[in-house]
XYZ file of C-alpha atoms in Angstrom:
579
model
C 58.760 15.082 -26.324
C 57.785 15.745 -22.692
C 55.870 18.938 -21.945
C 58.074 21.615 -20.401
C 56.443 23.842 -17.775
C 56.964 27.415 -19.054
C 57.210 29.097 -15.643
C 58.334 26.473 -13.100
C 59.252 29.028 -10.409
C 55.864 30.813 -10.482
C 55.327 30.701 -6.720
C 58.797 29.794 -5.402
C 58.871 33.195 -3.653
C 56.241 31.911 -1.193
C 58.948 29.886 0.569
C 60.383 33.043 2.174
C 56.960 33.776 3.738
C 56.078 30.198 4.713
C 55.966 29.682 8.474
C 55.966 33.443 9.099
C 53.119 34.954 7.089
C 51.213 31.711 6.565
C 51.394 28.213 7.985
C 49.340 26.093 5.574
C 50.267 24.473 2.274
C 48.872 27.591 0.647
C 48.167 31.069 2.026
C 44.546 32.062 2.542
C 43.213 34.819 0.265
C 43.834 37.286 3.103
C 47.420 36.087 3.568
C 48.010 36.201 -0.196
C 46.954 39.846 -0.328
C 49.025 40.700 2.778
C 52.106 39.200 1.117
C 51.458 41.211 -2.051
C 51.122 44.396 0.013
C 54.520 43.692 1.579
C 56.048 43.141 -1.853
C 54.254 45.796 -3.892
C 52.706 48.242 -1.401
C 53.304 51.431 -3.387
C 52.429 49.961 -6.774
C 49.046 50.740 -8.405
C 46.398 48.154 -7.535
C 42.867 49.177 -8.591
C 41.807 51.719 -11.235
C 38.471 52.928 -12.581
C 37.660 55.579 -15.192
C 33.858 55.532 -15.116
C 31.723 57.160 -13.779
C 34.621 58.899 -12.012
C 38.344 58.247 -11.862
C 39.688 56.279 -8.908
C 43.284 55.097 -8.456
C 44.461 53.131 -5.420
C 47.818 51.567 -4.515
C 48.101 48.222 -2.723
C 48.668 49.994 0.592
C 45.656 52.256 0.022
C 43.448 49.275 -0.830
C 44.672 47.446 2.275
C 43.899 50.476 4.447
C 40.308 50.626 3.183
C 39.856 46.845 3.454
C 41.032 46.843 7.076
C 38.828 49.845 7.898
C 35.676 48.170 6.513
C 36.570 44.784 7.991
C 37.059 46.382 11.406
C 33.627 48.001 11.131
C 32.023 44.660 10.280
C 33.669 43.060 13.309
C 32.513 45.929 15.539
C 28.907 45.260 14.536
C 29.032 41.560 15.362
C 30.268 39.832 12.221
C 32.000 36.576 13.124
C 33.821 33.779 11.365
C 31.579 31.843 8.997
C 28.935 34.573 8.570
C 27.794 34.925 4.975
C 27.861 38.379 3.417
C 26.764 39.061 -0.162
C 28.466 41.362 -2.648
C 26.519 42.359 -5.745
C 27.062 45.154 -8.199
C 28.657 46.377 -11.359
C 32.415 45.916 -11.549
C 34.280 48.495 -9.488
C 37.170 48.873 -7.041
C 34.492 49.085 -4.334
C 33.212 45.615 -5.291
C 36.688 44.108 -4.932
C 37.393 45.966 -1.683
C 34.092 44.802 -0.160
C 34.962 41.226 -1.171
C 38.352 41.417 0.557
C 36.894 43.133 3.631
C 34.436 40.276 4.150
C 37.308 37.772 4.059
C 39.467 39.908 6.358
C 36.626 39.714 8.898
C 36.773 35.909 8.715
C 33.378 35.743 6.983
C 32.323 34.037 3.737
C 31.647 36.006 0.541
C 28.520 35.279 -1.494
C 28.982 37.094 -4.842
C 25.607 37.598 -6.548
C 24.758 38.471 -10.128
C 23.483 42.059 -10.200
C 21.158 41.139 -13.089
C 19.020 38.960 -10.803
C 15.699 40.574 -9.991
C 15.036 41.322 -6.304
C 12.933 38.204 -5.738
C 15.496 35.812 -7.260
C 18.328 37.507 -5.387
C 16.442 37.195 -2.112
C 15.743 33.515 -2.785
C 19.484 32.874 -3.121
C 20.301 35.027 -0.111
C 17.789 33.151 2.029
C 19.080 29.783 0.839
C 22.679 30.857 1.492
C 21.940 32.325 4.935
C 23.158 35.793 3.934
C 22.962 38.309 6.784
C 24.321 41.461 5.105
C 24.874 42.771 1.602
C 27.076 45.265 -0.247
C 25.186 46.361 -3.358
C 24.864 49.200 -5.873
C 22.925 52.287 -4.770
C 20.081 51.757 -7.260
C 19.323 48.354 -5.686
C 20.151 48.897 -2.031
C 16.727 50.305 -1.033
C 14.629 47.429 -2.370
C 16.730 44.301 -1.901
C 15.598 42.333 1.132
C 12.106 43.817 1.142
C 10.301 41.886 -1.603
C 9.722 38.300 -0.519
C 10.038 38.167 3.249
C 12.477 35.265 2.812
C 15.591 37.060 3.995
C 16.341 39.015 7.153
C 19.216 41.426 6.542
C 21.010 42.870 9.556
C 22.578 45.685 7.527
C 22.900 46.870 3.922
C 25.737 48.925 2.453
C 26.058 50.857 -0.793
C 28.942 50.284 -3.206
C 28.359 53.791 -4.573
C 28.505 57.135 -2.789
C 25.108 58.445 -3.918
C 22.716 56.447 -1.729
C 20.454 58.560 0.473
C 19.480 55.881 2.974
C 22.417 53.490 3.322
C 26.109 54.072 4.113
C 28.775 54.076 1.405
C 31.295 51.355 2.172
C 34.244 53.787 2.331
C 32.418 55.651 5.118
C 32.156 52.581 7.354
C 34.337 53.224 10.402
C 34.464 51.885 13.959
C 35.854 53.121 17.244
C 38.574 50.792 18.499
C 40.292 47.813 16.892
C 38.626 44.409 16.680
C 40.427 41.139 16.026
C 38.884 38.582 13.655
C 38.999 34.829 14.062
C 41.187 34.029 11.088
C 40.197 31.533 8.440
C 42.516 28.666 7.505
C 43.145 27.309 4.024
C 40.470 24.597 4.177
C 37.756 27.011 5.332
C 35.178 28.163 2.806
C 36.031 31.555 1.307
C 33.163 31.994 -1.151
C 29.861 30.465 -2.207
C 29.180 31.020 -5.901
C 25.747 30.318 -7.310
C 25.703 28.633 -10.684
C 22.766 27.487 -12.783
C 23.039 24.416 -14.955
C 20.985 23.487 -17.993
C 18.016 22.756 -15.755
C 18.062 26.331 -14.528
C 18.360 25.172 -10.913
C 20.992 27.191 -9.009
C 23.599 25.461 -6.864
C 25.893 27.105 -4.333
C 29.478 26.086 -5.111
C 31.605 26.171 -1.938
C 35.183 27.211 -2.717
C 37.822 27.172 -0.011
C 40.783 29.502 0.409
C 43.008 26.638 -0.778
C 40.838 26.101 -3.876
C 41.130 29.726 -4.946
C 44.737 30.458 -3.991
C 46.185 27.200 -5.333
C 44.372 27.739 -8.631
C 45.620 31.311 -8.801
C 49.262 30.359 -8.350
C 49.311 27.016 -10.183
C 47.840 28.616 -13.316
C 50.929 30.838 -13.379
C 53.073 27.759 -13.990
C 51.702 27.944 -17.550
C 51.690 31.732 -17.945
C 54.122 34.249 -16.504
C 52.615 37.369 -14.955
C 54.443 40.571 -14.035
C 53.845 43.409 -11.538
C 53.804 45.732 -14.555
C 50.807 43.914 -16.064
C 47.440 45.665 -16.240
C 44.352 43.427 -16.179
C 40.901 44.523 -17.345
C 37.785 43.428 -15.447
C 34.975 43.874 -17.966
C 33.127 40.575 -17.454
C 31.050 40.293 -14.236
C 33.188 39.830 -11.124
C 30.625 37.552 -9.462
C 31.480 34.956 -12.111
C 34.287 32.548 -11.208
C 36.197 33.258 -14.451
C 36.686 37.001 -13.849
C 36.917 36.657 -10.078
C 39.884 34.285 -10.289
C 41.544 34.977 -13.638
C 41.395 38.776 -13.317
C 40.780 39.882 -9.705
C 42.802 37.189 -7.891
C 45.571 36.914 -10.472
C 46.007 40.705 -10.255
C 46.460 40.800 -6.486
C 48.663 37.696 -6.415
C 51.471 39.168 -8.501
C 51.405 42.897 -7.760
C 49.727 43.822 -11.047
C 46.957 46.417 -11.398
C 43.353 46.021 -12.482
C 41.143 48.382 -14.466
C 37.444 47.919 -13.712
C 34.945 48.332 -16.545
C 31.274 48.665 -15.616
C 29.543 48.250 -18.977
C 30.129 45.773 -21.801
C 29.660 48.398 -24.503
C 32.274 48.110 -27.254
C 33.135 51.856 -27.643
C 33.603 52.177 -23.870
C 35.615 48.944 -23.741
C 37.946 50.263 -26.459
C 38.332 53.575 -24.623
C 39.177 51.906 -21.281
C 41.600 49.444 -22.889
C 43.506 52.409 -24.311
C 43.311 54.656 -21.225
C 44.339 51.842 -18.910
C 47.149 50.605 -21.191
C 45.804 47.102 -20.595
C 48.282 44.274 -21.131
C 46.090 41.327 -20.027
C 42.678 41.266 -21.715
C 40.375 38.415 -20.681
C 36.975 38.094 -22.342
C 34.434 35.655 -23.784
C 34.071 34.416 -27.399
C 31.209 36.837 -28.146
C 33.345 39.912 -27.456
C 36.446 38.658 -29.263
C 34.362 37.635 -32.292
C 32.674 41.055 -32.373
C 36.021 42.870 -32.229
C 37.525 40.665 -34.930
C 34.474 40.872 -37.215
C 34.378 44.681 -36.965
C 38.097 44.861 -37.761
C 37.994 42.521 -40.765
C 34.820 44.110 -42.145
C 36.695 47.416 -42.087
C 39.571 45.841 -44.028
C 37.136 44.365 -46.572
C 35.723 47.814 -47.273
C 39.159 48.912 -48.506
C 38.781 46.589 -51.469
C 39.626 43.041 -52.486
C 43.288 43.824 -53.240
C 43.988 45.369 -49.827
C 42.010 42.635 -48.078
C 43.915 39.914 -49.949
C 47.252 41.546 -49.126
C 46.411 41.858 -45.413
C 45.171 38.261 -45.191
C 48.289 37.030 -46.999
C 50.558 38.919 -44.600
C 48.572 37.535 -41.656
C 49.175 34.012 -42.963
C 52.941 34.639 -43.152
C 52.942 36.218 -39.677
C 51.072 33.241 -38.230
C 53.495 30.760 -39.804
C 56.551 32.613 -38.508
C 55.056 32.849 -35.000
C 53.793 29.275 -34.737
C 56.604 27.414 -36.474
C 59.705 29.565 -36.024
C 58.738 31.586 -32.894
C 59.447 34.817 -34.782
C 56.934 37.512 -33.823
C 56.386 40.133 -36.505
C 52.600 40.607 -36.251
C 52.565 43.476 -33.773
C 54.945 45.469 -35.952
C 53.199 44.681 -39.224
C 49.656 45.187 -37.958
C 50.068 47.908 -35.325
C 47.676 50.127 -37.323
C 44.962 47.438 -36.991
C 45.648 46.685 -33.319
C 45.277 50.396 -32.532
C 41.736 50.226 -33.939
C 40.973 47.542 -31.333
C 42.857 49.433 -28.583
C 45.083 46.372 -28.230
C 48.411 48.022 -29.006
C 49.461 47.530 -25.363
C 48.046 44.012 -25.029
C 50.595 41.363 -24.131
C 48.149 38.455 -23.830
C 44.463 37.950 -24.630
C 42.710 35.010 -22.974
C 39.347 33.613 -23.998
C 37.220 31.604 -21.589
C 33.625 31.033 -20.586
C 32.658 29.189 -23.756
C 33.887 27.528 -26.956
C 35.911 29.596 -29.416
C 36.373 28.700 -33.095
C 40.015 27.909 -33.945
C 39.819 30.510 -36.744
C 39.391 33.350 -34.223
C 42.203 31.954 -32.083
C 44.438 31.741 -35.152
C 43.667 35.206 -36.573
C 44.441 37.059 -33.324
C 47.798 35.282 -33.153
C 48.443 36.218 -36.784
C 47.826 39.862 -35.864
C 50.632 39.596 -33.311
C 48.677 39.095 -30.081
C 49.611 36.195 -27.817
C 46.048 34.885 -27.831
C 45.149 31.713 -25.937
C 42.147 30.050 -24.391
C 41.512 28.159 -21.189
C 38.979 25.840 -19.622
C 37.375 25.293 -16.258
C 34.172 25.271 -14.242
C 32.923 27.162 -11.219
C 33.313 23.854 -9.358
C 37.067 23.904 -10.142
C 37.724 27.483 -8.958
C 37.585 27.643 -12.139
C 40.834 27.194 -14.134
C 41.971 23.642 -14.900
C 43.499 24.094 -18.368
C 45.362 26.926 -20.067
C 47.219 27.229 -23.357
C 50.804 28.390 -22.780
C 51.716 31.198 -25.175
C 54.941 29.323 -25.963
C 53.128 26.113 -26.974
C 49.509 26.860 -27.849
C 47.169 24.610 -29.803
C 44.322 26.395 -31.622
C 42.105 23.315 -31.427
C 42.613 22.758 -27.693
C 41.162 24.546 -24.671
C 44.554 24.209 -23.039
C 47.105 22.076 -21.225
C 46.200 20.751 -17.795
C 47.550 22.896 -14.970
C 50.445 21.044 -13.282
C 49.285 19.441 -10.032
C 45.849 18.444 -11.331
C 44.724 15.051 -12.622
C 42.397 14.462 -15.587
C 40.783 11.255 -16.786
C 38.353 10.457 -19.601
C 35.582 8.075 -18.528
C 33.717 5.748 -20.925
C 35.418 7.000 -24.108
C 33.774 6.232 -27.457
C 35.542 4.962 -30.570
C 37.014 8.430 -31.160
C 38.320 8.701 -27.587
C 35.672 11.173 -26.450
C 34.267 10.563 -22.989
C 33.197 12.410 -19.856
C 35.964 14.553 -18.370
C 36.804 14.016 -14.687
C 39.197 16.242 -12.709
C 40.895 15.885 -9.329
C 43.149 18.218 -7.380
C 43.439 21.183 -5.027
C 41.071 23.346 -7.113
C 38.025 21.058 -6.807
C 35.210 22.518 -4.699
C 34.303 21.349 -1.219
C 30.772 20.590 -2.449
C 27.431 22.273 -3.056
C 26.059 24.301 -0.161
C 23.309 22.456 1.745
C 22.910 19.942 -1.089
C 24.619 16.654 -0.316
C 22.644 14.785 -2.972
C 23.814 17.094 -5.764
C 27.370 16.920 -4.403
C 27.369 13.100 -4.467
C 26.164 13.167 -8.085
C 29.316 14.934 -9.307
C 31.993 14.418 -6.637
C 33.317 10.982 -5.688
C 34.629 10.098 -2.233
C 38.182 9.984 -3.590
C 37.910 13.522 -4.993
C 37.112 13.064 -8.688
C 34.748 15.711 -10.095
C 32.469 14.795 -13.002
C 32.579 17.964 -15.131
C 29.634 16.955 -17.310
C 31.732 17.929 -20.332
C 32.791 15.519 -23.048
C 36.109 15.463 -24.851
C 39.487 13.772 -25.163
C 43.043 14.583 -24.176
C 46.392 14.195 -25.868
C 49.795 14.937 -24.316
C 48.126 16.891 -21.516
C 46.054 19.066 -23.887
C 42.258 18.885 -23.652
C 39.929 18.898 -26.661
C 36.252 19.570 -25.925
C 33.311 18.104 -27.779
C 30.409 19.469 -25.724
C 28.212 19.075 -22.666
C 27.002 15.555 -21.900
C 23.566 16.931 -20.940
C 23.209 18.700 -24.288
C 23.877 15.679 -26.503
C 21.479 15.084 -29.419
C 20.952 11.426 -30.443
C 20.209 11.204 -34.180
C 18.207 8.633 -36.140
C 21.373 6.692 -36.859
C 22.261 6.569 -33.179
C 25.042 9.130 -33.519
C 25.786 11.546 -30.679
C 25.930 15.196 -31.737
C 26.967 18.033 -29.446
C 25.284 21.396 -30.169
C 28.449 23.315 -29.331
C 30.284 21.630 -32.228
C 27.755 22.991 -34.712
C 27.356 26.410 -33.084
C 31.116 26.971 -33.392
C 30.761 27.036 -37.204
C 28.556 30.138 -36.995
C 30.766 32.280 -34.805
C 32.325 34.152 -37.723
C 29.155 34.383 -39.799
C 28.481 37.983 -38.867
C 24.815 38.012 -39.944
C 24.059 35.490 -37.184
C 23.942 37.396 -33.920
C 22.893 34.436 -31.725
C 22.368 30.734 -32.308
C 21.123 27.858 -30.177
C 21.289 24.369 -31.667
C 18.677 21.995 -30.210
C 17.369 18.519 -30.786
C 13.785 17.936 -31.893
C 11.928 14.644 -31.827
C 11.649 12.812 -35.143
C 10.507 9.462 -33.771
C 9.168 9.304 -30.221
C 9.259 5.502 -30.299
C 13.007 5.141 -30.710
C 13.688 8.627 -29.210
C 15.668 9.742 -32.257
C 16.207 13.440 -32.826
C 16.804 15.833 -35.658
C 18.966 18.951 -35.397
C 17.374 22.388 -35.252
C 18.898 25.859 -35.050
C 17.167 28.785 -33.376
C 18.809 31.867 -34.895
C 18.506 35.556 -34.071
C 19.884 37.593 -37.014
C 22.194 40.550 -36.545
C 20.900 44.109 -36.853
C 22.882 44.549 -40.090
C 21.309 41.426 -41.567
C 17.799 42.564 -40.654
C 18.480 45.962 -42.216
C 19.969 44.516 -45.415
C 17.325 41.790 -45.846
C 14.064 43.172 -44.442
C 11.852 41.104 -46.750
C 13.848 37.906 -47.142
C 15.689 37.440 -43.834
C 14.537 33.832 -43.561
C 15.909 33.034 -47.010
C 19.203 34.777 -46.206
C 19.690 32.939 -42.895
C 18.837 29.627 -44.554
C 21.544 30.309 -47.133
C 24.063 30.702 -44.300
C 22.839 27.453 -42.730
C 23.306 25.744 -46.106
C 26.907 26.955 -46.247
C 27.581 25.612 -42.749
C 25.877 22.311 -43.546
C 28.415 21.787 -46.347
C 31.154 21.873 -43.695
C 29.430 19.314 -41.466
C 29.310 15.531 -41.520
C 25.992 14.228 -42.841
C 24.608 13.251 -39.420
C 25.414 16.715 -37.999
C 23.543 18.740 -40.618
C 20.830 21.161 -39.490
C 17.414 20.099 -40.754
C 15.175 22.733 -39.154
C 15.713 26.493 -38.849
C 13.699 28.790 -36.578
C 14.164 32.552 -36.937
C 13.851 34.180 -33.518
C 11.849 37.407 -33.432
C 13.698 38.731 -30.370
C 17.140 38.213 -28.766
C 17.739 34.858 -27.079
C 18.061 34.758 -23.299
C 21.676 35.030 -22.190
C 23.703 34.734 -19.002
C 25.691 37.680 -17.657
C 28.784 36.170 -19.328
C 27.017 36.240 -22.724
C 26.232 32.565 -23.139
C 22.837 31.587 -24.533
C 20.578 30.026 -21.896
C 19.939 26.773 -23.751
C 17.260 25.506 -21.370
C 15.244 28.729 -21.647
C 15.511 28.814 -25.455
C 14.365 25.201 -25.753
C 11.454 25.984 -23.457
C 10.486 29.176 -25.326
C 10.542 27.461 -28.746
C 9.181 24.091 -27.638
C 6.088 24.269 -29.871
C 8.042 25.246 -32.990
C 10.680 22.590 -32.319
C 8.029 19.879 -32.026
C 5.975 21.066 -35.028
C 6.005 18.495 -37.815
C-alpha cells in the first residue's frame, strides 16, 4: 500500500504570497517571518518565565528585530558579514538571530558551553566581526587569544555594566539592507565529529526554509501550538524543529534556560506546552521516574497499570482509538504533559520500548532523524503511521539511497535534496569527502530503508570489527541500557584483542547512577556487571560485552546530552588496552 502524505497542503498557502512577498522557490528566513507576521501579527510568539517573565506577540518581535537590524546597518554591517549569537535559550537569543538575518548578514550560532579560547578559535576561523552573548561572558570573550578582532559586542541580558543590551540598540534614521536570496548562506553551524575537529556547516535560506515547511507534510502544526525550547538553540535540531517551526506556522515558543527536571516540569505546565521536543536522555529520565513511582505503589498496582498500558497501545496502534490520555491523565500530570499534543525525540537513538510506552500513555510520541548537514530533518515518523523501530519516513521531496549494503541490507545512508548544506566553510577537502558533485551527501550513518522508513544501525566511523569479522555498532548495544536506571551513562568501545588481524572485543565504559552508588557503595562493580550480564543475554553472541570499566566520574557530553565517544575512548585508552 502506497504511503499517504498526512498533510499534503502544508505550505499551499505560500502561493498567495509568491511573486509579491517572495520571488524564489522558497521564501528566505526573513520573508518567512514577514509572512507569518502578516498572518498572525497579534498572536503570541515568544514567552519566557525565567529569570523574569517576558511575553511578545509576532508584531512586537518584528518591531524589536527591525530596530536591532537597523542599528546594525547604521554601524556598518553589510550583506555577508558574520555575526555570532551565543547564550542560554531566551527570546533575546531568537530576536538577535532574526535581526542578523534582517540586516542581510550571516548568523554564526555558538555553543555557550565553549570556553573563551575555543569560542574565539571558531570566531576567528568563521570571520566573526560581532557577537551577541550573555552578560556573564560578554566582558571576556574576544580578549583571550588575540585571534579575533570584534568590532562590537552586545549583551543578551539587561544586567551588563559595560556592553549594551540588545533591546537598547537604536539608530537615528532608517537604513536599507541588501536583501539575501534563497541560495545565500543564512547560518554557519559548527559541528564536531568523532575526531573532535569542528567543521562549519553552511546552511542557506533555502536549506532551512524548505526543511521547515517540507517536514510539515508529515506532521500538521497549528497556530495554537506551543513549542518548548529547552535544548540549546545553537544546535540544528532545536533551531529548526522548535524555533523555525514555531515562526513558520504562527505558533508560540516557550524558552527554557536550564535543563533541570523540576524547572522543565514547571515550565511545561506554565506554558501549556503542546509540542515537546527533547533528546533520549530526558525522555528516559522522565519515563523512569514515572514508572519507578508506579512500582512503589506495589506489584498489583504496577501490574494493573502496565496491563492497561498494553491495551491502550494496542487500541491506538491497531484500531486508531486513543484512550491513553483519559486513562492515564493522573500520570501525565506528574510529567506536566497533560497539554502535550506531540512529543518528538531526536538527537540520538531511542529504544523502541520508550517510544512504545509514551504512546501507550496516550501521547503522540514519535522520533525523527537528520544531521546538521541536512538542516537537519530528513526523516520523521507521522503520528498517523509511526513505526517504533524506525527513525521515521523520509520527508517528501528528498531522496535516500543505501550504498554498499551488506547481507542484511545495511549500508551507508546517502541523502539528496533541498535540505543538503552548501558545504563546509573554508574546507573544500572536507566538503568533497561527504558531498558529491551531483548533490548526494554521505551521512556517515549505516542502516536500511523499507517503504520509505529508515532503520538505523549506527555510525560507520564507530564500527567495531570482532574476531569473527562481524561488524558491531556501539549504538545498537547502548540502546539496551537506556531503561536500566542504575546506568547513568554508557559508552561502548572496541578494544584490541589481536593487533595482527586488527580484531576487536567489545568494552563498556559505564558511569553508575547516583541511586546505584548509594544503594551499592561497596559492590557497585558487581552490581553493574550483573546488569551487563542481563543485557548480554539479549544480544547475539558476537555483540556481547566482554570488558566492563566503571567510570569514577561522569563521561564527557555534548550540550545535547550525547556522550563524546572520542573523548571517552581517549580518557580510558590505557584501561581499554590492558590485557
